[in-house]
Each structure stands twice: as C-alpha cells, then as structure tokens.
PDB file of C-alpha atoms in Angstrom:
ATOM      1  CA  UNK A 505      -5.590  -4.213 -37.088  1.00  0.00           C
ATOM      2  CA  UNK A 506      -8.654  -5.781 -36.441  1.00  0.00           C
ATOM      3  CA  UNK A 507     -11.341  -5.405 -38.825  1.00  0.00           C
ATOM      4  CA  UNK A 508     -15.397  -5.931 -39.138  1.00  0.00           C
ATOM      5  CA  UNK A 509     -17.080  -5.965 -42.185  1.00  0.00           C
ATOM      6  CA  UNK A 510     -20.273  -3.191 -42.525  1.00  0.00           C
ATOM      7  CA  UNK A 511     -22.389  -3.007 -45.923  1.00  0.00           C
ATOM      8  CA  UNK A 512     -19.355  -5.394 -47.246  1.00  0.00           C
ATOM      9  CA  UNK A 513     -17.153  -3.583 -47.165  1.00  0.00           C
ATOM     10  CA  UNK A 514     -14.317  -3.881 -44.413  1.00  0.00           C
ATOM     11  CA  UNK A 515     -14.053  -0.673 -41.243  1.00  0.00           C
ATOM     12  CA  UNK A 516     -11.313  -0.545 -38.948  1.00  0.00           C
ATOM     13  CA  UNK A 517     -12.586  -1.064 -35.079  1.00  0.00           C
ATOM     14  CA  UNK A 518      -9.303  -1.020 -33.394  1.00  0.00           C
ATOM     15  CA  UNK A 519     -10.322   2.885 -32.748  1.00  0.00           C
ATOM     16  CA  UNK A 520      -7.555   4.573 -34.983  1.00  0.00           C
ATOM     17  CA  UNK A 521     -10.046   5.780 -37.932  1.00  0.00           C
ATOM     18  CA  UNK A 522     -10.102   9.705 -37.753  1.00  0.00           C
ATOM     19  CA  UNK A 523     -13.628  10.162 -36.058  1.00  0.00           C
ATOM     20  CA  UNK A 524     -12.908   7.736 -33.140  1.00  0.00           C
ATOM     21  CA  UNK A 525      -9.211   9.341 -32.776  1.00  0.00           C
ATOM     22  CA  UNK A 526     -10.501  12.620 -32.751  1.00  0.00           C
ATOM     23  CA  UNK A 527     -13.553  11.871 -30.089  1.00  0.00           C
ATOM     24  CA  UNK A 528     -10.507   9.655 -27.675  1.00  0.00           C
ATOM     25  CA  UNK A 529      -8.042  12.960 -27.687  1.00  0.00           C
ATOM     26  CA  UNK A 530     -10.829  15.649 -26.711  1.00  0.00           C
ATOM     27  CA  UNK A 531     -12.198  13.037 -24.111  1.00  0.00           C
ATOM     28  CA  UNK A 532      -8.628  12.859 -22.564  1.00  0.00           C
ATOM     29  CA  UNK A 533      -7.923  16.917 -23.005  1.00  0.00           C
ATOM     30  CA  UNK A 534     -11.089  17.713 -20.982  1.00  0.00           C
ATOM     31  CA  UNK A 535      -9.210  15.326 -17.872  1.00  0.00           C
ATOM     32  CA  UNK A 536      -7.973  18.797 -16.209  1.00  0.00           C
ATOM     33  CA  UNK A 537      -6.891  18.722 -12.491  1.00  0.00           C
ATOM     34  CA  UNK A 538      -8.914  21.656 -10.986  1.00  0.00           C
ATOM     35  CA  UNK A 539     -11.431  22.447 -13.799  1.00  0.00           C
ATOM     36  CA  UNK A 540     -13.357  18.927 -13.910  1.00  0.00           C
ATOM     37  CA  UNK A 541     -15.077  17.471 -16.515  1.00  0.00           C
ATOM     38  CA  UNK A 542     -18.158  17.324 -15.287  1.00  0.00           C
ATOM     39  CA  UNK A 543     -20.400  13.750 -16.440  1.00  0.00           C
ATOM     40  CA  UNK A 544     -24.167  13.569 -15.496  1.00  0.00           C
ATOM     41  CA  UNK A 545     -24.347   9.946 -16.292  1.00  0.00           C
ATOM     42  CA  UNK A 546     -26.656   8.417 -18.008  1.00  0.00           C
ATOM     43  CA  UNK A 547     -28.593   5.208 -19.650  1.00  0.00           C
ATOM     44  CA  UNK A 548     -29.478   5.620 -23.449  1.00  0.00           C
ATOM     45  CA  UNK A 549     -29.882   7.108 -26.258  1.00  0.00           C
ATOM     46  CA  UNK A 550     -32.567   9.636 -24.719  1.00  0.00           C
ATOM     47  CA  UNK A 551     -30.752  11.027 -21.747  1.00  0.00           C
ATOM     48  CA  UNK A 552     -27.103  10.814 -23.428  1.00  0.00           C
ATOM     49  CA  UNK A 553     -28.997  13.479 -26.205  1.00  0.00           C
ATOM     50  CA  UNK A 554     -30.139  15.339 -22.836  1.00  0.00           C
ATOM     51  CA  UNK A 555     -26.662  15.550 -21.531  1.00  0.00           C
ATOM     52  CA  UNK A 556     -25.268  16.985 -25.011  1.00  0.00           C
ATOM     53  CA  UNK A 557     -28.442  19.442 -25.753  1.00  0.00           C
ATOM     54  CA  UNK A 558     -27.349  20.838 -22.393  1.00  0.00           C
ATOM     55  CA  UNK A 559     -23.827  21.527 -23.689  1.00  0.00           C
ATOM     56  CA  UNK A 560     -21.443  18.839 -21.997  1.00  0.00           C
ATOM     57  CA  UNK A 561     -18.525  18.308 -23.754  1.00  0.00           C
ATOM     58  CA  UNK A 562     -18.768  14.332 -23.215  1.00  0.00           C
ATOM     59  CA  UNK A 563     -21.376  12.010 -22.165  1.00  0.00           C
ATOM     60  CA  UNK A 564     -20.669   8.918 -19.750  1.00  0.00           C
ATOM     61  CA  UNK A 565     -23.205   5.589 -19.190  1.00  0.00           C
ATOM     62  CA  UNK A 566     -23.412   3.843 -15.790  1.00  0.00           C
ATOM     63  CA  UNK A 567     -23.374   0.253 -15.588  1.00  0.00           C
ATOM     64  CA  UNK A 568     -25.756  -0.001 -12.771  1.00  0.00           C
ATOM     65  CA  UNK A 569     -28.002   2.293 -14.881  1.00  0.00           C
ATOM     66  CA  UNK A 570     -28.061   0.483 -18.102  1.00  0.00           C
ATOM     67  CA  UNK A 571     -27.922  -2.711 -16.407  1.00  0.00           C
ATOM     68  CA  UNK A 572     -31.618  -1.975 -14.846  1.00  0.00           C
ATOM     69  CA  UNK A 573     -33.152  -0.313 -18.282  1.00  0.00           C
ATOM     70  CA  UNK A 574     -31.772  -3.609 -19.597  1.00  0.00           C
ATOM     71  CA  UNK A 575     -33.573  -5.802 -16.998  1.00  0.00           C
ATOM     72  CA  UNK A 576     -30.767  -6.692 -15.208  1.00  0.00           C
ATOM     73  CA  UNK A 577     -28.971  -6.246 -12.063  1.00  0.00           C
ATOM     74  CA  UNK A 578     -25.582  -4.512 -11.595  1.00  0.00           C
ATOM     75  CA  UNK A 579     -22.339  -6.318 -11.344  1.00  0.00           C
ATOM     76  CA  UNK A 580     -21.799  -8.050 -14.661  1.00  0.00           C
ATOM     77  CA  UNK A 581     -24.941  -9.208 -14.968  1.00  0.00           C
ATOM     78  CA  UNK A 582     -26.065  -7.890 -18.229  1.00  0.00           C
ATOM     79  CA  UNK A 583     -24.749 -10.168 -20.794  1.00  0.00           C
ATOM     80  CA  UNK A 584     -21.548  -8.401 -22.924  1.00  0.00           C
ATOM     81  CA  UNK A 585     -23.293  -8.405 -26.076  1.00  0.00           C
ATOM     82  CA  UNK A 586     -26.422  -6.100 -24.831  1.00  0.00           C
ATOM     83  CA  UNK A 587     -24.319  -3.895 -22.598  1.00  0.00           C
ATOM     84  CA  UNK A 588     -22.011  -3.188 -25.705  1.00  0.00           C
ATOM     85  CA  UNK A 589     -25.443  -2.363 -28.140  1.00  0.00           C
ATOM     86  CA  UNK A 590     -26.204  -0.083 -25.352  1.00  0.00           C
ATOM     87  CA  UNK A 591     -23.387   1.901 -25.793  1.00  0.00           C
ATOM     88  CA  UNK A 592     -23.366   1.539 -28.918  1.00  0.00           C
ATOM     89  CA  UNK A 593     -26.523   3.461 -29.430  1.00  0.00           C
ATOM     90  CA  UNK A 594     -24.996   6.081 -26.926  1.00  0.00           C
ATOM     91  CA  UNK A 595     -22.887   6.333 -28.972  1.00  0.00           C
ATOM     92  CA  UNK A 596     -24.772   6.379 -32.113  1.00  0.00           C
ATOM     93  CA  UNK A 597     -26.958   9.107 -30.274  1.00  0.00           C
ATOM     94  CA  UNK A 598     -24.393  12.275 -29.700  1.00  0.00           C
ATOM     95  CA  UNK A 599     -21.769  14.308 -31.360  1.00  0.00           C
ATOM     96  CA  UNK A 600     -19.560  13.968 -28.199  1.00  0.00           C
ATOM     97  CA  UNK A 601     -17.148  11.309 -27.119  1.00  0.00           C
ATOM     98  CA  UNK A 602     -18.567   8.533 -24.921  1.00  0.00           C
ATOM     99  CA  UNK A 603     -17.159   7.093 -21.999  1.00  0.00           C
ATOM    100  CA  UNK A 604     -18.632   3.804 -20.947  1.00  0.00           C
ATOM    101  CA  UNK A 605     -18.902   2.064 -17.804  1.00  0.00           C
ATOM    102  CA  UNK A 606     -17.563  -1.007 -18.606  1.00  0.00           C
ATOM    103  CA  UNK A 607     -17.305  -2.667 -15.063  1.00  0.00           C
ATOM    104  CA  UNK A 608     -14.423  -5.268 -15.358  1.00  0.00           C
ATOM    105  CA  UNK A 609     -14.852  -6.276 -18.926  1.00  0.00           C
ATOM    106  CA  UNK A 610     -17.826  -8.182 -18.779  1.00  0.00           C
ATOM    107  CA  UNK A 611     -15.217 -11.111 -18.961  1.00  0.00           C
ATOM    108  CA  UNK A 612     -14.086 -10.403 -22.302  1.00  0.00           C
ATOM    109  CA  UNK A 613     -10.638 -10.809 -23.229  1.00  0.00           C
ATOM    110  CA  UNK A 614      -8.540  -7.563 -23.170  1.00  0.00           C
ATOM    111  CA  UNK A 615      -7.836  -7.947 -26.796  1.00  0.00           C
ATOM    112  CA  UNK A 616     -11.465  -8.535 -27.732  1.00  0.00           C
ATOM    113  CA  UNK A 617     -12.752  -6.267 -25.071  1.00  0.00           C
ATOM    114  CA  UNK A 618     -10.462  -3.226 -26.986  1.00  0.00           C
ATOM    115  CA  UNK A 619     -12.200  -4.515 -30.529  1.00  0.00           C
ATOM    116  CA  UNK A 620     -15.558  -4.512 -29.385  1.00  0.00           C
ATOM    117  CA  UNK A 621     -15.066  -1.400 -26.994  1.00  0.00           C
ATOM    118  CA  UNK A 622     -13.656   0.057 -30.702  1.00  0.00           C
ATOM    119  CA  UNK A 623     -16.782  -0.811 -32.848  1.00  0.00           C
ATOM    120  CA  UNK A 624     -19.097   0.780 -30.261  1.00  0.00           C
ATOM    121  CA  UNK A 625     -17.626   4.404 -30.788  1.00  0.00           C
ATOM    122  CA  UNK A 626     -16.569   4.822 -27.232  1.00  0.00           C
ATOM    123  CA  UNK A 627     -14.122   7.051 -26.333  1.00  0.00           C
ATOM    124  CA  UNK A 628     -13.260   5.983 -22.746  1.00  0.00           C
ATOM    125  CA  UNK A 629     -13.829   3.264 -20.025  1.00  0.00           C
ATOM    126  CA  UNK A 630     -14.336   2.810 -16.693  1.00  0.00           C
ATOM    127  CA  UNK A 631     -12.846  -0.107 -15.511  1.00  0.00           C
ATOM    128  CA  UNK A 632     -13.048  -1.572 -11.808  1.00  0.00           C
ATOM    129  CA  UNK A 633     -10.885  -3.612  -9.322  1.00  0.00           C
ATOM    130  CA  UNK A 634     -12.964  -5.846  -7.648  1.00  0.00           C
ATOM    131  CA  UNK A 635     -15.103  -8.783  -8.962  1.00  0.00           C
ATOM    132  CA  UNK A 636     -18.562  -7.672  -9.523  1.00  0.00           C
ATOM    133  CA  UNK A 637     -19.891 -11.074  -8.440  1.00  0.00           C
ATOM    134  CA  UNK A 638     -18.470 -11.126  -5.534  1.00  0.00           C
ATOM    135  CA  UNK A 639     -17.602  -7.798  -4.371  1.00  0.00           C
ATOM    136  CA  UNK A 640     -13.533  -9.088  -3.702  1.00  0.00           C
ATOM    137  CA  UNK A 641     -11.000  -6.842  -4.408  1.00  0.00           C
ATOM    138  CA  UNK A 642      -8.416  -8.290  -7.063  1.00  0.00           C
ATOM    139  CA  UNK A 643      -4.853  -8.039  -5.650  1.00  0.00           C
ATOM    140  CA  UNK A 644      -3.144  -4.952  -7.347  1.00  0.00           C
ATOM    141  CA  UNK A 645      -0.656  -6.988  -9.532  1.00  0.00           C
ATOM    142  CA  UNK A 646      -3.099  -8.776 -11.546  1.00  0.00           C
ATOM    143  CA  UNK A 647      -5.087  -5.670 -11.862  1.00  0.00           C
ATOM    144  CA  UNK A 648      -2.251  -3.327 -13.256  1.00  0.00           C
ATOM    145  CA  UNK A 649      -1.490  -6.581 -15.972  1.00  0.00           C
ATOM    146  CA  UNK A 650      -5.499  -6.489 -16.972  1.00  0.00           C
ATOM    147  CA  UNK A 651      -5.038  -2.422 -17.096  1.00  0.00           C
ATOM    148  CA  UNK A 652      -1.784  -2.768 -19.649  1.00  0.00           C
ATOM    149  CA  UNK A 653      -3.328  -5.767 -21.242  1.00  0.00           C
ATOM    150  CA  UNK A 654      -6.108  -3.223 -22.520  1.00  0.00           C
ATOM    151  CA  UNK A 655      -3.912  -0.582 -22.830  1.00  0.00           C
ATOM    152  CA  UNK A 656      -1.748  -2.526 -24.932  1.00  0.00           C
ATOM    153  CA  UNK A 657      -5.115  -3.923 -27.190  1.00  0.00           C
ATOM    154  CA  UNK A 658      -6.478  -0.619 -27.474  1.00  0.00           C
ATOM    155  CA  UNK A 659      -3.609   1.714 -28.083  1.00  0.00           C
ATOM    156  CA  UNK A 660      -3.063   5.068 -26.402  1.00  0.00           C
ATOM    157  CA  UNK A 661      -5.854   6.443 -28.255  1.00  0.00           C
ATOM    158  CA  UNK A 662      -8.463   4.888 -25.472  1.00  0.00           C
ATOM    159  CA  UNK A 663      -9.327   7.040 -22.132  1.00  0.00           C
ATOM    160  CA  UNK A 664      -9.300   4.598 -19.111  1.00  0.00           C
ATOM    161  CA  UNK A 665     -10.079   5.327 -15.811  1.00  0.00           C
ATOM    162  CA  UNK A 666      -9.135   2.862 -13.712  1.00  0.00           C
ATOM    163  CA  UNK A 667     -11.912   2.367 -10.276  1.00  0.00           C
ATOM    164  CA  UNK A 668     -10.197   2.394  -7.012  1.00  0.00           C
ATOM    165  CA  UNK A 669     -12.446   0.090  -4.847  1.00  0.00           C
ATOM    166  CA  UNK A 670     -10.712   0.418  -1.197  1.00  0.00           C
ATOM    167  CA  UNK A 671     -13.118   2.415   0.042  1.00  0.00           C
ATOM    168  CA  UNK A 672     -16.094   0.179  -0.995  1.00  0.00           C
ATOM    169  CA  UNK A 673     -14.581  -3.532  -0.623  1.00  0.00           C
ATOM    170  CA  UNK A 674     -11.020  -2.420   1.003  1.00  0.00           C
ATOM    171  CA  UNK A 675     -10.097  -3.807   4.944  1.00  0.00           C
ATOM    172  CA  UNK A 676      -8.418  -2.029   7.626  1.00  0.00           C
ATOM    173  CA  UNK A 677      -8.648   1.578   9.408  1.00  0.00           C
ATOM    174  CA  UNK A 678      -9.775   4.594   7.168  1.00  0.00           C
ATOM    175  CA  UNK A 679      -5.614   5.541   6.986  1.00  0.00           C
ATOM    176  CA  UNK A 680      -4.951   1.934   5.813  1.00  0.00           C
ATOM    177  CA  UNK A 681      -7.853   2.208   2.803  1.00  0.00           C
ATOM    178  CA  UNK A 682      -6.293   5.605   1.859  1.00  0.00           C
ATOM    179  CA  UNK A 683      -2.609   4.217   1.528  1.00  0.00           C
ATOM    180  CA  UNK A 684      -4.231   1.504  -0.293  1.00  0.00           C
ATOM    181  CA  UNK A 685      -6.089   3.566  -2.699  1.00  0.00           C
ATOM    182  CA  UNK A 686      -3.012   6.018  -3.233  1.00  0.00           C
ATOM    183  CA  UNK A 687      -0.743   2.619  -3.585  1.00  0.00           C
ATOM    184  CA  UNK A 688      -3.479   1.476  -5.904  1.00  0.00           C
ATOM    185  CA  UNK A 689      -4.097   4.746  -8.280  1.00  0.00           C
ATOM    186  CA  UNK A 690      -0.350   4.902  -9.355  1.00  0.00           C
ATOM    187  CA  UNK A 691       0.036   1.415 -10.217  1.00  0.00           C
ATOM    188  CA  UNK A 692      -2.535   1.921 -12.068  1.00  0.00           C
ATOM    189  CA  UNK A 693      -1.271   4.906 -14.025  1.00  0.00           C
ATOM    190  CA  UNK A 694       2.092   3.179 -13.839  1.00  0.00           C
ATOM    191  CA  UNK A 695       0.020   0.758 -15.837  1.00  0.00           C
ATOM    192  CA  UNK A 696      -1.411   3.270 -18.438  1.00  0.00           C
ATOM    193  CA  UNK A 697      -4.664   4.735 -16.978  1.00  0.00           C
ATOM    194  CA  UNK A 698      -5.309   7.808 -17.762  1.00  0.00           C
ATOM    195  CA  UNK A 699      -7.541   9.144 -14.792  1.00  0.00           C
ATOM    196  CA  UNK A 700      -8.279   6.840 -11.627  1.00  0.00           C
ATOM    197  CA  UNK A 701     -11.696   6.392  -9.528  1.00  0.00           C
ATOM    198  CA  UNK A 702     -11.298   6.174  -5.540  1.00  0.00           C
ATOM    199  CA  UNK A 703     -15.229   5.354  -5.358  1.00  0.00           C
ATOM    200  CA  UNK A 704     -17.922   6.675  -2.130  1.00  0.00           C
ATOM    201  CA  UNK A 705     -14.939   8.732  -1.440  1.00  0.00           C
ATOM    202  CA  UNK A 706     -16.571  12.266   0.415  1.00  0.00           C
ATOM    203  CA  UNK A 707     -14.547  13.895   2.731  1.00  0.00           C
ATOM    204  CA  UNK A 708     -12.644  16.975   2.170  1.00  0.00           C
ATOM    205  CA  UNK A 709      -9.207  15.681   3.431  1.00  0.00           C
ATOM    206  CA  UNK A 710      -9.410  12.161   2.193  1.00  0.00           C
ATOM    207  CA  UNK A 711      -9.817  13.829  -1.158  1.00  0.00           C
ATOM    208  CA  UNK A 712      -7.129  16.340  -1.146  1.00  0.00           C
ATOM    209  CA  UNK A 713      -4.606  13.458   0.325  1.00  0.00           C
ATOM    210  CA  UNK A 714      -5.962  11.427  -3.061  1.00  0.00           C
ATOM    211  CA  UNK A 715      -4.977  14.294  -5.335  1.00  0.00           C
ATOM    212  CA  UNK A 716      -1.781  14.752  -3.861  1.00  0.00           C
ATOM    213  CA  UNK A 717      -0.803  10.735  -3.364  1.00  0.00           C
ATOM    214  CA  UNK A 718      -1.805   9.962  -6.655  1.00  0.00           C
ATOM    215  CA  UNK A 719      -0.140  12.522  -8.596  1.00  0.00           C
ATOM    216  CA  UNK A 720      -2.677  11.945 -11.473  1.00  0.00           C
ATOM    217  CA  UNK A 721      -6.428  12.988 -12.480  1.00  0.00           C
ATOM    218  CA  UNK A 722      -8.535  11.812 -10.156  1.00  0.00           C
ATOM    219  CA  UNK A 723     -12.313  10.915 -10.452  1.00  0.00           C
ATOM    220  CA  UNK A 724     -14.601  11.777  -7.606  1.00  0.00           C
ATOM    221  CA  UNK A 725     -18.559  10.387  -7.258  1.00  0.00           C
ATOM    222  CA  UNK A 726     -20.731  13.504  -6.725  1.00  0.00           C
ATOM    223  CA  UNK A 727     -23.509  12.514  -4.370  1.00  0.00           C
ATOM    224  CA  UNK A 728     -25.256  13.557  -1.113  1.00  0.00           C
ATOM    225  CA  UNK A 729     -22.390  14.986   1.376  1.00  0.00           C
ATOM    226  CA  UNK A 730     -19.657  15.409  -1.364  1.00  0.00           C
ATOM    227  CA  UNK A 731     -18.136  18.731  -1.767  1.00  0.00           C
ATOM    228  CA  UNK A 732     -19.358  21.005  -4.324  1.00  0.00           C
ATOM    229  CA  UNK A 733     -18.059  21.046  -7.657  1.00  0.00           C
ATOM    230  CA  UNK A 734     -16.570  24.095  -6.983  1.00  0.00           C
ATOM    231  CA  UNK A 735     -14.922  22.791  -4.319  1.00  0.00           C
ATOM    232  CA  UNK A 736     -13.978  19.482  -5.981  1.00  0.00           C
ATOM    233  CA  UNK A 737     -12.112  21.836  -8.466  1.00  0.00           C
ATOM    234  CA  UNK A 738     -10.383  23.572  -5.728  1.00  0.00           C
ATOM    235  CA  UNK A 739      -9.044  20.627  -4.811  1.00  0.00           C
ATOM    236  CA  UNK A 740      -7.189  19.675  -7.727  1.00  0.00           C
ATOM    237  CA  UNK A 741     -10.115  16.701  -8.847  1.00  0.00           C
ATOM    238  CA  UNK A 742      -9.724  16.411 -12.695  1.00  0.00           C
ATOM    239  CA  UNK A 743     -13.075  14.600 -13.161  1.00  0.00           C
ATOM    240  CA  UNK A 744     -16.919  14.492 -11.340  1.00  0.00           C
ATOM    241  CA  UNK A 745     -19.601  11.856 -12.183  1.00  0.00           C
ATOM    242  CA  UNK A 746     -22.637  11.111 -10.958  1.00  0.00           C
ATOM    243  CA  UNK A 747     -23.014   6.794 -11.216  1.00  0.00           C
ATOM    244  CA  UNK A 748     -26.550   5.703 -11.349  1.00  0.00           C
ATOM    245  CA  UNK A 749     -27.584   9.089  -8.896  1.00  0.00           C
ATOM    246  CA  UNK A 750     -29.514  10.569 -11.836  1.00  0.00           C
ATOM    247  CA  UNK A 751     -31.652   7.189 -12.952  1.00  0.00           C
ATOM    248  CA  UNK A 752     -32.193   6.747  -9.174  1.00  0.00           C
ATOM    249  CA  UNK A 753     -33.662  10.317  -9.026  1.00  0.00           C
ATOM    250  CA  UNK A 754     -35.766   9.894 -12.052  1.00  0.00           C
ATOM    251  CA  UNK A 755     -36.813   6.536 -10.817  1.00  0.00           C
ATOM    252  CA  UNK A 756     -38.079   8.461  -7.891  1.00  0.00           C
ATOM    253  CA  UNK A 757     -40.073  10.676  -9.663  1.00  0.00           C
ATOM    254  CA  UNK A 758     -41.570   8.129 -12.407  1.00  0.00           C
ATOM    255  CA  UNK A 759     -42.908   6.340  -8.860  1.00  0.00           C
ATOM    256  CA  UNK A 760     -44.125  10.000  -7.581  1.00  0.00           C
ATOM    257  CA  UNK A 761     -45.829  10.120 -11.257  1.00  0.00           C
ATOM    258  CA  UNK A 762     -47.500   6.637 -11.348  1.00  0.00           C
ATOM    259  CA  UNK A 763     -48.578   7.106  -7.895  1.00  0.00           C
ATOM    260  CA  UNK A 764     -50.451  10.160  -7.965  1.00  0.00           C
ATOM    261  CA  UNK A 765     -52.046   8.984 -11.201  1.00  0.00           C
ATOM    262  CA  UNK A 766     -53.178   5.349  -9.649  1.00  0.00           C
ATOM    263  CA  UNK A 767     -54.605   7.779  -7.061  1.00  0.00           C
ATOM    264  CA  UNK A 768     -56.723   9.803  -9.202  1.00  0.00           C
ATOM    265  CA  UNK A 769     -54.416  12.974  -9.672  1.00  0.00           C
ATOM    266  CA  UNK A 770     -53.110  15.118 -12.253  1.00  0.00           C
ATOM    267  CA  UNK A 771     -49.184  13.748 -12.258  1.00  0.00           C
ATOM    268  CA  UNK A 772     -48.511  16.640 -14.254  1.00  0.00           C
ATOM    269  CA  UNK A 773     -50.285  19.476 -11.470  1.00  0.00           C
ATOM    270  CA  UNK A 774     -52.551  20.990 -13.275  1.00  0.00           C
ATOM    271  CA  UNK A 775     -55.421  22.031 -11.124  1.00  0.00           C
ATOM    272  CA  UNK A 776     -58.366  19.528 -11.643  1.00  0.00           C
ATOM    273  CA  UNK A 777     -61.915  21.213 -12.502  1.00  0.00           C
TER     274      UNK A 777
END
C-alpha cells in the first residue's frame, strides 16, 4: 500500500481509507442506466461548491476547463502536478465524491497515476483513447492494457469511465465509427471500466444502438442538439455531463460583463440615473 506522510505521520493514498471508499461506492451506485447521474462540470473550488449547494449527488472537473483557469491549453498541456492540486482542492471543496477529468494520465505511470489520483480524494476518472497531442486514436489493445493497468493500481474501489473517441478522431462511414465505438466500449469494460464515453455523440439512434451494443453505462455529452435529459434517460444512458459547456457559457457572459462596463454601462442592469 502506498503511503504519504501528512503532519508526520503516515496516510494511506491507495484510496482504501473509509472516507475515500465510501465517496468511490456512492459515485459508482449513482451509474444507473435510465436515471442518469447528471454532472454540470466544472473548474474549482467555487463552482464544484455551486454544483453541491444545488444538491448533485457528485461533482465532475473538465480538463479543458481547468486547463484554461490554469493558463493552459487543453490536451495535456497543464503540467500533472497543477492539474492534480486542482482537483485536489475540488476535492477539498465538497462533501460529494469527485470525478476528475484526467485526460490520458497526464503521462503518469498507471501505478503512480492510481497513488496520486488516491491522495487527491477523487472518486472517479475520465480517461481518453486518443493522444491529446496529437489527436490519434490509440489502437484498442494498448488502450484496454492502460485501462487494467489502472484498474489493477487503483483497485476496484476507483470509478473509471473510459472516453470513446471514434466519433471525434475515428475514420470511415458513420456505421463504421459506431461498430468501432461499440467494439471499443466493451473492451473497455472487458478491461474494468465502469461506465464508457462515446464523445460529440447526438443523435437519437446512434445513441440507443450505443446503449444496446455496449451492454454497459454509457456516458453521453449534453450540448446544443442532444436529446433532453429526459430523453437521454429513456434511452437507457446511465450518465450526462456537460465538458467545458458551462465555463464556455460563463466565459460568454464575463465578456458580455466587461464589455458593457468598458462601454460605460451598468453590467449588472440597473437603470442608470
């Protein structure tokens, strides 16, 4: 069991201390096919307590998110060490298990990546299937061994959910990238995900075929032309997120805010006198 010494005295990280046992089972119980957990994701400390006052059950980060409060672009860009303080103060921040979006390990070692992941308080990871550098899909084989490498690190206490990228990076006709994500998603539960990501996926069909081929919960990106949640349910999705939708959106209105007061305005309104 790895260990790290706090106030000198040594703490178990390896996430099988009550707390972070406790947070990693309710995260996985609320993974129900047809009544989603729901994950308005967020970027620190601030909007994870937003997400909790409003009564979610669990709270999830984006990577693109905290990459850009960081300074930093998205796609492993944001050095391991701040990415993992982030979430660490996420963390830190709510009652509720934390599920981090952990792109493809920063290139950390699965065994370190499942000690550091451990020390953090997270509950759960996202973890992708293409290179964030350069966008190319990693053949399935030496995905599923990185899955059960972490898997195997972390213990079956950790919530993975393992990013399907075939309809983001994938080749071939929209039939081909389905059979590739279906293909994809059970080798990667074969491999000990829990819950598996077919990213930019929107249409109706496509998703039900997902649900069906995968035989497992399935994640689905809520964003402009996505079925409802409601609908989302209906169709047997076990988990909705959001990505780096909400930061966007308050982006958007921080600009709307700034701009009206570099033009004189009230940002806030108020009628002037």
């Amino acid at each position: 069991m790895a260990e790290e010494q706090d106030g000198g005295r040594a703490r178990a990280v390896d996430g099988s201390d009550g707390a972070i046992a406790a947070k990693r089972a309710r995260l996985r119980e609320l993974h129900v096919p047809g009544r989603p957990l729901v994950l308005p994701n967020i970027w620190d400390a601030a909007s994870a307590r937003t997400v909790a006052a409003a009564g979610f059950p669990a709270v999830a980060t984006s990577s693109a998110a905290v990459a850009a409060v960081l300074g930093y672009e998205d796609g492993e860009a944001t050095p391991a060490a701040e990415a993992l303080a982030q979430v660490a103060r996420v963390a830190a921040a709510v009652p509720v298990p934390v599920t981090a979006d952990m792109e493809r390990g920063y290139g950390l070692a699965p065994a370190e990546f499942a000690e550091r992941i451990a020390a953090a308080g997270v509950s759960g990871v996202n973890l992708e299937d293409s290179d964030p550098r350069t966008g190319a899909m990693v053949e399935v084989d030496e995905q599923t061994r990185f899955l059960a490498a972490v898997r195997a690190a972390a213990g079956a206490g950790l919530v993975i959910n393992a990013r399907v990228d075939s309809f983001v990076h994938g080749t071939g006709t929209p039939e081909e990238r389905l059979a590739d994500a279906v293909a994809r998603g059970r080798a990667y539960l074969e491999a000990g995900a829990d819950c598996v990501y077919p990213i930019l996926v929107s249409d109706t069909e496509t998703i039900r075929e997902l649900v069906t081929g995968v035989g497992g919960p399935v994640n689905i990106l809520y964003r402009p032309g996505v079925p409802s949640i409601a609908e989302l349910a209906s169709l047997g999705v076990a988990r909705v997120s959001f990505g780096g939708g909400l930061h966007a959106a308050a982006q958007e209105h921080l600009a709307a805010l700034v701009s009206a007061i570099a033009d004189g305005a009230d940002p806030y309104g108020a009628p002037r006198g």
